[in-house]
mmCIF file of C-alpha atoms in Angstrom:
data_model
loop_
_atom_site.group_PDB
_atom_site.id
_atom_site.type_symbol
_atom_site.label_atom_id
_atom_site.label_comp_id
_atom_site.label_asym_id
_atom_site.label_seq_id
_atom_site.Cartn_x
_atom_site.Cartn_y
_atom_site.Cartn_z
ATOM 1 C CA MET A 21 -21.664 105.507 -169.028
ATOM 2 C CA ALA A 22 -18.902 105.848 -171.578
ATOM 3 C CA ARG A 23 -19.440 105.347 -175.224
ATOM 4 C CA GLY A 24 -16.944 102.571 -175.594
ATOM 5 C CA GLU A 25 -18.806 100.550 -172.910
ATOM 6 C CA ARG A 26 -22.177 100.972 -174.673
ATOM 7 C CA ASP A 27 -20.698 99.843 -178.025
ATOM 8 C CA ARG A 28 -19.255 96.781 -176.456
ATOM 9 C CA ARG A 29 -22.586 95.778 -174.871
ATOM 10 C CA ARG A 30 -24.239 96.147 -178.176
ATOM 11 C CA GLY A 31 -21.737 94.007 -179.856
ATOM 12 C CA ARG A 32 -20.050 96.589 -181.820
ATOM 13 C CA GLU A 33 -16.407 97.201 -181.851
ATOM 14 C CA ALA A 34 -15.439 100.473 -180.329
ATOM 15 C CA ALA A 35 -13.897 102.926 -182.795
ATOM 16 C CA PRO A 36 -10.708 104.534 -181.512
ATOM 17 C CA ARG A 37 -11.338 108.175 -180.540
ATOM 18 C CA SER A 38 -8.903 110.640 -181.628
ATOM 19 C CA ARG A 39 -7.806 113.223 -179.101
ATOM 20 C CA PRO A 40 -5.601 116.095 -179.885
ATOM 21 C CA ALA A 41 -2.127 115.430 -178.660
ATOM 22 C CA ARG A 42 -0.838 117.758 -175.975
ATOM 23 C CA ALA A 43 2.605 118.976 -176.156
ATOM 24 C CA THR A 44 4.417 118.286 -172.930
ATOM 25 C CA ALA A 45 7.996 118.749 -171.893
ATOM 26 C CA ARG A 46 8.671 115.011 -172.366
ATOM 27 C CA ASP A 47 7.536 115.195 -176.002
ATOM 28 C CA GLY A 48 9.831 118.061 -176.643
ATOM 29 C CA GLU A 49 12.806 116.120 -175.097
ATOM 30 C CA ALA A 50 11.921 113.088 -177.118
ATOM 31 C CA GLU A 51 11.726 114.973 -180.354
ATOM 32 C CA ARG A 52 15.066 116.649 -179.537
ATOM 33 C CA ARG A 53 16.646 113.339 -178.858
ATOM 34 C CA ALA A 54 15.360 111.896 -182.031
ATOM 35 C CA GLY A 55 16.863 114.873 -183.935
ATOM 36 C CA ARG A 56 13.613 116.490 -184.830
ATOM 37 C CA ALA A 57 13.141 120.141 -184.047
ATOM 38 C CA ALA A 58 10.193 120.946 -181.874
ATOM 39 C CA ALA A 59 7.474 123.270 -183.409
ATOM 40 C CA PRO A 60 7.582 126.717 -181.958
ATOM 41 C CA PRO A 61 4.878 127.491 -179.451
ATOM 42 C CA ARG A 62 3.131 129.936 -181.693
ATOM 43 C CA ALA A 63 2.415 127.300 -184.228
ATOM 44 C CA ARG A 64 0.826 125.049 -181.696
ATOM 45 C CA SER A 65 -1.325 127.785 -180.305
ATOM 46 C CA ALA A 66 -2.595 128.634 -183.799
ATOM 47 C CA ALA A 67 -3.722 125.040 -184.278
ATOM 48 C CA ARG A 68 -5.932 125.109 -181.183
ATOM 49 C CA LYS A 69 -9.638 125.734 -181.576
ATOM 50 C CA PRO A 70 -10.923 129.220 -180.625
ATOM 51 C CA GLN A 71 -12.625 129.272 -177.211
ATOM 52 C CA SER A 72 -16.012 130.899 -176.619
ATOM 53 C CA ARG A 73 -15.918 134.619 -175.883
ATOM 54 C CA ALA A 74 -17.298 134.230 -172.289
ATOM 55 C CA ARG A 75 -14.550 131.741 -171.523
ATOM 56 C CA THR A 76 -11.905 133.927 -173.031
ATOM 57 C CA ARG A 77 -13.054 136.811 -171.053
ATOM 58 C CA ALA A 78 -13.081 134.992 -167.735
ATOM 59 C CA GLY A 79 -9.914 133.163 -168.388
ATOM 60 C CA ALA A 80 -7.959 136.068 -169.777
ATOM 61 C CA GLY A 81 -8.711 138.317 -166.864
ATOM 62 C CA THR A 82 -10.231 141.119 -168.944
ATOM 63 C CA GLY A 83 -13.048 141.781 -166.463
ATOM 64 C CA GLY A 84 -11.810 145.297 -165.616
ATOM 65 C CA ALA A 85 -11.277 146.619 -162.220
ATOM 66 C CA PHE A 86 -11.584 144.001 -159.382
ATOM 67 C CA GLY A 87 -12.282 141.347 -162.042
ATOM 68 C CA MET A 88 -15.869 142.568 -162.465
ATOM 69 C CA THR A 89 -17.948 143.125 -165.636
ATOM 70 C CA GLY A 90 -19.326 146.549 -166.444
ATOM 71 C CA THR A 91 -22.834 145.613 -165.233
ATOM 72 C CA ARG A 92 -21.557 144.443 -161.844
ATOM 73 C CA ARG A 93 -19.481 147.549 -161.399
ATOM 74 C CA ALA A 94 -22.435 149.746 -162.193
ATOM 75 C CA ALA A 95 -24.529 147.826 -159.709
ATOM 76 C CA LEU A 96 -21.874 148.136 -157.088
ATOM 77 C CA LEU A 97 -21.574 151.844 -157.838
ATOM 78 C CA ALA A 98 -25.368 152.186 -157.504
ATOM 79 C CA MET A 99 -25.404 150.339 -154.151
ATOM 80 C CA VAL A 100 -22.574 152.570 -152.799
ATOM 81 C CA VAL A 101 -24.364 155.723 -153.920
ATOM 82 C CA CYS A 102 -27.586 154.613 -152.292
ATOM 83 C CA ALA A 103 -25.786 153.787 -149.063
ATOM 84 C CA LEU A 104 -24.154 157.136 -149.003
ATOM 85 C CA ALA A 105 -27.513 158.870 -149.712
ATOM 86 C CA LEU A 106 -29.247 156.969 -146.913
ATOM 87 C CA SER A 107 -26.461 157.602 -144.500
ATOM 88 C CA ILE A 108 -26.588 161.283 -145.273
ATOM 89 C CA ALA A 109 -30.327 161.625 -145.400
ATOM 90 C CA VAL A 110 -31.055 161.079 -141.703
ATOM 91 C CA PRO A 111 -28.508 163.588 -140.354
ATOM 92 C CA LEU A 112 -29.537 166.136 -143.004
ATOM 93 C CA ARG A 113 -33.182 165.806 -142.060
ATOM 94 C CA THR A 114 -32.227 166.225 -138.389
ATOM 95 C CA TYR A 115 -30.133 169.287 -139.285
ATOM 96 C CA LEU A 116 -33.050 170.931 -141.197
ATOM 97 C CA ALA A 117 -35.508 170.196 -138.469
ATOM 98 C CA GLN A 118 -33.217 171.654 -135.800
ATOM 99 C CA ARG A 119 -32.582 174.722 -137.943
ATOM 100 C CA GLU A 120 -36.398 175.300 -138.317
ATOM 101 C CA GLU A 121 -36.866 174.826 -134.631
ATOM 102 C CA LEU A 122 -34.070 177.247 -133.920
ATOM 103 C CA ARG A 123 -35.798 179.923 -136.034
ATOM 104 C CA GLY A 124 -39.038 179.439 -134.076
ATOM 105 C CA VAL A 125 -37.289 179.580 -130.795
ATOM 106 C CA THR A 126 -35.331 182.726 -131.862
ATOM 107 C CA ALA A 127 -38.662 184.289 -132.867
ATOM 108 C CA SER A 128 -40.315 183.418 -129.598
ATOM 109 C CA GLN A 129 -37.322 184.631 -127.686
ATOM 110 C CA GLU A 130 -37.527 188.079 -129.472
ATOM 111 C CA THR A 131 -41.230 188.236 -128.550
ATOM 112 C CA LEU A 132 -40.460 187.405 -124.906
ATOM 113 C CA ARG A 133 -37.722 190.053 -124.904
ATOM 114 C CA ALA A 134 -40.178 192.679 -126.043
ATOM 115 C CA GLU A 135 -42.668 191.498 -123.466
ATOM 116 C CA VAL A 136 -39.988 191.683 -120.766
ATOM 117 C CA GLY A 137 -39.175 195.248 -121.798
ATOM 118 C CA GLN A 138 -42.841 196.270 -121.517
ATOM 119 C CA LEU A 139 -43.157 194.704 -118.095
ATOM 120 C CA GLU A 140 -39.985 196.363 -116.861
ATOM 121 C CA GLN A 141 -41.457 199.663 -118.034
ATOM 122 C CA ARG A 142 -44.669 198.945 -116.200
ATOM 123 C CA LYS A 143 -42.702 197.950 -113.112
ATOM 124 C CA ARG A 144 -40.891 201.325 -113.136
ATOM 125 C CA GLU A 145 -44.258 203.138 -113.556
ATOM 126 C CA LEU A 146 -45.741 201.230 -110.534
ATOM 127 C CA ALA A 147 -42.693 202.155 -108.433
ATOM 128 C CA ASP A 148 -43.752 205.770 -108.582
ATOM 129 C CA PRO A 149 -46.225 206.496 -105.716
ATOM 130 C CA ALA A 150 -47.967 209.306 -107.689
ATOM 131 C CA HIS A 151 -48.697 206.955 -110.596
ATOM 132 C CA VAL A 152 -50.010 204.283 -108.190
ATOM 133 C CA GLU A 153 -52.355 206.881 -106.609
ATOM 134 C CA ALA A 154 -53.561 207.957 -110.113
ATOM 135 C CA GLU A 155 -54.279 204.410 -111.053
ATOM 136 C CA ALA A 156 -56.222 203.772 -107.828
ATOM 137 C CA ARG A 157 -58.333 206.827 -108.373
ATOM 138 C CA ARG A 158 -59.081 206.050 -112.045
ATOM 139 C CA ARG A 159 -59.582 202.251 -111.949
ATOM 140 C CA LEU A 160 -60.850 201.712 -108.443
ATOM 141 C CA HIS A 161 -62.488 205.013 -107.815
ATOM 142 C CA TYR A 162 -60.567 205.517 -104.579
ATOM 143 C CA VAL A 163 -60.566 208.910 -102.802
ATOM 144 C CA ARG A 164 -58.504 210.351 -100.030
ATOM 145 C CA PRO A 165 -60.018 210.772 -96.687
ATOM 146 C CA GLY A 166 -61.828 214.047 -96.543
ATOM 147 C CA GLU A 167 -62.413 214.278 -100.245
ATOM 148 C CA THR A 168 -65.858 214.229 -101.622
ATOM 149 C CA PRO A 169 -66.249 211.983 -104.690
ATOM 150 C CA TYR A 170 -68.463 213.174 -107.474
ATOM 151 C CA VAL A 171 -69.836 211.104 -110.254
ATOM 152 C CA VAL A 172 -70.447 213.057 -113.392
ATOM 153 C CA GLN A 173 -73.033 211.677 -115.724
ATOM 154 C CA LEU A 174 -72.962 212.906 -119.315
ATOM 155 C CA PRO A 175 -76.007 212.858 -121.532
ATOM 156 C CA GLY A 176 -74.682 209.847 -123.390
ATOM 157 C CA ASP A 177 -74.184 207.810 -120.233
ATOM 158 C CA GLU A 178 -77.964 207.625 -119.392
ATOM 159 C CA GLU A 179 -78.571 205.549 -122.473
ATOM 160 C CA ARG A 180 -75.823 203.061 -121.661
ATOM 161 C CA GLU A 181 -76.712 200.398 -119.156
ATOM 162 C CA PRO A 182 -74.312 199.066 -116.551
ATOM 163 C CA ASP A 183 -74.648 195.657 -118.027
ATOM 164 C CA GLN A 184 -72.915 196.753 -121.218
ATOM 165 C CA GLN A 185 -69.868 197.873 -119.278
ATOM 166 C CA ARG A 186 -69.410 194.619 -117.471
ATOM 167 C CA PRO A 187 -69.295 191.207 -119.035
ATOM 168 C CA GLU A 188 -72.372 189.095 -118.471
ATOM 169 C CA THR A 189 -72.230 186.501 -115.705
ATOM 170 C CA LYS A 190 -74.934 184.096 -114.885
ATOM 171 C CA PRO A 191 -75.789 183.426 -111.354
ATOM 172 C CA ALA A 192 -74.587 180.113 -110.007
ATOM 173 C CA GLU A 193 -77.149 177.428 -110.410
ATOM 174 C CA ASP A 194 -78.024 175.051 -107.557
ATOM 175 C CA LYS A 195 -75.920 172.128 -108.780
ATOM 176 C CA ALA A 196 -73.299 169.964 -107.024
ATOM 177 C CA TRP A 197 -69.734 171.155 -107.433
ATOM 178 C CA TYR A 198 -68.841 168.249 -109.684
ATOM 179 C CA GLU A 199 -71.735 169.140 -112.048
ATOM 180 C CA GLN A 200 -70.516 172.722 -112.198
ATOM 181 C CA LEU A 201 -67.025 171.496 -112.986
ATOM 182 C CA TRP A 202 -68.297 169.187 -115.660
ATOM 183 C CA ASP A 203 -70.333 171.992 -117.225
ATOM 184 C CA SER A 204 -67.412 174.388 -117.172
ATOM 185 C CA ALA A 205 -65.050 171.779 -118.737
ATOM 186 C CA ALA A 206 -67.658 170.928 -121.394
ATOM 187 C CA ALA A 207 -68.130 174.608 -122.062
ATOM 188 C CA ARG A 208 -71.849 174.629 -121.788
#
């Protein structure tokens, strides 16, 4: 409700409100016609009341780049930096994991190459019939037909029992096959 209407209802006479006159183009024309010189625009702007700082900043366009304040620019910069960090973090983590995996694979490949070299050497040895015969005689105690095998027992061999030379094996118990399987899987 306007002030003038309230005063009228209460029985008071409304006091005329004074408003600052605005200079318009028509006023300047009227003054010129009347022979009066119009006041320069600087004098009129000096007569105005100073506006608040916030309003002056927003209105004057002194918000910096993109019309934003320093705090908003810092927040935007922080968001951009975080977005870049997050977009780089995942590929970087993948790269580092793959590089570590490559080191492990390279080491295992070198181990396998060494093992392949040993196996190829063993294959060449077993290709020689003389070496195969020597292995059969030594490991399997084979003899040629017509040869007489001799077993030489040394004084230290009598003290050693045959069970020490071979790993201990228990005789199979009378159990069902699935019980034996379960016992072997349970490592009993």
